Amino acid sequence: MTAEEKALGKLLEYGHFHQEDSKVEGIAKRAMSHGYDSLTQPQKAVLSKHLTRDCEGVTDPGGHHNGCQAELEGEALAEALDRESYGDGFICDSCDQESHEHQRQWDKMNAE
Ligand SMILES: [Zn+2]
């Protein structure tokens, strides 16, 4: 499975195409069954805006947003969609680590 197909699989799984024209979901499904490379250029162009998305970034316990603007695509996009579905927000790997670090800080503060 290519990186695009992994990302499209998650987008389909989490219903991200429900707001779109049904042909968009149809193209995504075709990519899943026949391979992303079987799509025509115009079909790929329709999907392209769904295949990159900016990280939301994380806010530290002091209320400071880290301003992350990482653009996620492929497998990184698929992973971020998983995190979003768990309620962790649409964030990149590095923000995920940062967010866990914040969590540790909170736990420590609350334990003191
Ligand atoms: Zn990030």
CSV table of C-alpha atoms and ligand atoms in Angstrom, one decimal:
chain,number,residue,atom,x,y,z
A,1,MET,CA,0.0,0.0,0.0
A,2,THR,CA,1.4,3.4,-0.9
A,3,ALA,CA,1.5,6.3,1.5
A,4,GLU,CA,-1.3,8.0,-0.3
A,5,GLU,CA,-3.5,4.9,0.0
A,6,LYS,CA,-2.8,4.7,3.7
A,7,ALA,CA,-3.9,8.3,4.1
A,8,LEU,CA,-7.0,7.8,1.9
A,9,GLY,CA,-7.9,4.6,3.9
A,10,LYS,CA,-8.0,6.6,7.1
A,11,LEU,CA,-9.8,9.5,5.5
A,12,LEU,CA,-12.5,7.1,4.3
A,13,GLU,CA,-12.5,5.2,7.7
A,14,TYR,CA,-13.1,8.4,9.6
A,15,GLY,CA,-15.7,9.8,7.2
A,16,HIS,CA,-13.8,12.8,6.0
A,17,PHE,CA,-15.4,12.7,2.6
A,18,HIS,CA,-19.0,12.9,4.0
A,19,GLN,CA,-19.0,16.7,3.6
A,20,GLU,CA,-17.8,16.4,0.0
A,21,ASP,CA,-19.5,15.7,-3.3
A,22,SER,CA,-20.0,11.9,-3.4
A,23,LYS,CA,-17.7,11.7,-6.4
A,24,VAL,CA,-14.8,12.6,-4.2
A,25,GLU,CA,-15.4,9.6,-2.0
A,26,GLY,CA,-15.9,7.5,-5.1
A,27,ILE,CA,-12.4,8.5,-6.4
A,28,ALA,CA,-10.9,7.7,-3.0
A,29,LYS,CA,-12.5,4.3,-3.0
A,30,ARG,CA,-11.3,3.7,-6.5
A,31,ALA,CA,-7.7,4.5,-5.3
A,32,MET,CA,-8.2,2.0,-2.5
A,33,SER,CA,-9.4,-0.8,-4.8
A,34,HIS,CA,-7.3,-0.2,-7.9
A,35,GLY,CA,-4.4,1.7,-6.4
A,36,TYR,CA,-3.7,5.4,-6.2
A,37,ASP,CA,-1.5,5.2,-9.4
A,38,SER,CA,-4.5,4.1,-11.4
A,39,LEU,CA,-6.1,7.5,-11.0
A,40,THR,CA,-6.0,10.1,-13.7
A,41,GLN,CA,-4.3,13.4,-13.0
A,42,PRO,CA,-7.6,15.2,-12.6
A,43,GLN,CA,-8.8,12.6,-10.2
A,44,LYS,CA,-5.5,12.9,-8.2
A,45,ALA,CA,-6.0,16.7,-8.2
A,46,VAL,CA,-9.5,16.3,-6.7
A,47,LEU,CA,-8.0,14.3,-3.8
A,48,SER,CA,-4.8,16.3,-3.4
A,49,LYS,CA,-6.2,18.9,-1.0
A,50,HIS,CA,-7.3,16.1,1.3
A,51,LEU,CA,-3.8,14.5,1.2
A,52,THR,CA,-2.0,17.3,3.0
A,53,ARG,CA,-3.2,19.0,6.2
A,54,ASP,CA,-1.4,21.2,8.7
A,55,CYS,CA,-0.6,20.1,12.2
A,56,GLU,CA,-2.8,21.8,14.8
A,57,GLY,CA,0.1,22.2,17.2
A,58,VAL,CA,-0.2,21.8,21.0
A,59,THR,CA,-0.6,24.2,23.9
A,60,ASP,CA,1.6,23.8,26.9
A,61,PRO,CA,0.3,23.9,30.5
A,62,GLY,CA,1.1,27.6,30.6
A,63,GLY,CA,-1.3,28.2,27.7
A,64,HIS,CA,1.4,28.8,25.1
A,65,HIS,CA,0.8,27.4,21.7
A,66,ASN,CA,3.9,25.9,20.0
A,67,GLY,CA,2.9,27.4,16.6
A,68,CYS,CA,3.7,24.1,14.8
A,69,GLN,CA,2.8,24.4,11.1
A,70,ALA,CA,4.1,21.0,10.0
A,71,GLU,CA,2.4,19.9,6.8
A,72,LEU,CA,1.4,16.3,7.1
A,73,GLU,CA,0.9,13.9,4.2
A,74,GLY,CA,1.0,10.2,3.5
A,75,GLU,CA,1.8,8.0,6.5
A,76,ALA,CA,2.2,11.0,8.8
A,77,LEU,CA,-1.3,12.2,7.8
A,78,ALA,CA,-2.7,8.7,8.5
A,79,GLU,CA,-1.1,8.6,11.9
A,80,ALA,CA,-2.4,12.1,12.7
A,81,LEU,CA,-5.9,11.0,11.7
A,82,ASP,CA,-5.6,8.1,14.1
A,83,ARG,CA,-4.6,10.5,16.9
A,84,GLU,CA,-7.5,12.8,16.0
A,85,SER,CA,-9.9,9.9,16.2
A,86,TYR,CA,-8.6,9.1,19.8
A,87,GLY,CA,-9.3,12.7,20.7
A,88,ASP,CA,-5.6,13.8,20.8
A,89,GLY,CA,-6.0,16.4,18.1
A,90,PHE,CA,-4.6,16.4,14.6
A,91,ILE,CA,-1.0,16.7,15.5
A,92,CYS,CA,2.4,15.6,14.1
A,93,ASP,CA,4.9,13.2,15.7
A,94,SER,CA,6.9,15.9,17.4
A,95,CYS,CA,3.8,17.6,18.8
A,96,ASP,CA,2.6,14.2,20.0
A,97,GLN,CA,5.8,13.8,22.0
A,98,GLU,CA,5.5,17.3,23.3
A,99,SER,CA,1.9,16.7,24.3
A,100,HIS,CA,3.0,13.6,26.3
A,101,GLU,CA,5.7,15.7,28.0
A,102,HIS,CA,3.0,18.3,29.0
A,103,GLN,CA,0.9,15.5,30.3
A,104,ARG,CA,3.8,14.3,32.5
A,105,GLN,CA,4.2,17.9,33.8
A,106,TRP,CA,0.5,18.1,34.6
A,107,ASP,CA,0.6,14.7,36.4
A,108,LYS,CA,3.7,15.8,38.4
A,109,MET,CA,2.0,19.1,39.4
A,110,ASN,CA,-1.1,17.3,40.4
A,111,ALA,CA,0.8,14.8,42.4
A,112,GLU,CA,2.6,17.5,44.4
B,1,ZN,ZN,3.1,19.6,15.0
